[in-house]
Amino acid sequence: MKYHIETMVCGGCVRSVTKIAQNLDPTAKVEADVVERTVEISSDQTDEITKALALAGFEATQIAA
């Protein structure tokens, strides 16, 4: 799933988003573009990941892949 995260503005944010996803699913694949503020997450647990991201201040809006 591909998401837009308005508050993902730097490399530290990308690391945080990646860590959150991989803490919930160690096999999750995360590809982020900080310039476009998008992240693509390949995981069976995307619902749980997006909820955890929101709790951490990274509101993820799903966009077309």
XYZ file of C-alpha atoms in Angstrom:
65
model
C 0.000 0.000 0.000
C 1.191 3.491 -0.779
C 0.572 6.384 1.596
C 1.126 10.122 1.814
C 2.440 11.299 5.197
C 2.432 15.100 5.405
C 4.564 15.170 8.572
C 7.356 12.975 7.134
C 9.828 15.765 6.341
C 13.322 14.383 6.980
C 15.491 11.295 7.144
C 14.771 10.949 10.843
C 11.060 10.752 10.069
C 11.731 8.054 7.472
C 13.711 6.062 10.042
C 10.880 6.435 12.558
C 8.231 5.333 10.052
C 10.374 2.355 9.036
C 11.009 1.380 12.656
C 7.305 1.548 13.531
C 6.388 -0.656 10.558
C 9.136 -3.186 11.195
C 8.437 -3.374 14.942
C 4.927 -4.585 14.100
C 6.020 -6.741 11.147
C 9.745 -7.550 10.999
C 9.321 -8.694 7.377
C 7.664 -5.435 6.253
C 9.289 -3.762 3.273
C 9.271 0.030 3.493
C 10.204 2.371 0.631
C 9.991 6.074 1.418
C 10.361 9.276 -0.593
C 10.868 12.199 1.778
C 10.598 14.800 -1.025
C 7.162 13.522 -2.104
C 6.315 12.584 1.510
C 5.197 9.134 0.418
C 5.860 5.675 1.752
C 5.087 2.282 0.270
C 4.655 -0.477 2.833
C 4.501 -4.140 1.868
C 3.060 -6.041 4.823
C 0.149 -8.228 5.866
C -0.384 -5.858 8.805
C -0.895 -2.510 7.060
C -3.984 -1.634 9.145
C -2.085 -2.068 12.397
C 0.907 -0.200 10.987
C -1.155 2.805 9.856
C -2.805 2.986 13.302
C 0.610 2.911 15.000
C 1.916 5.581 12.613
C -1.031 7.846 13.473
C -0.388 7.397 17.202
C 3.213 8.486 16.587
C 2.116 11.625 14.700
C 2.484 10.257 11.173
C -1.070 10.326 9.787
C -0.941 8.132 6.673
C -3.412 8.794 3.847
C -3.700 5.955 1.337
C -3.008 6.933 -2.268
C -3.051 5.031 -5.549
C 0.096 2.976 -6.092
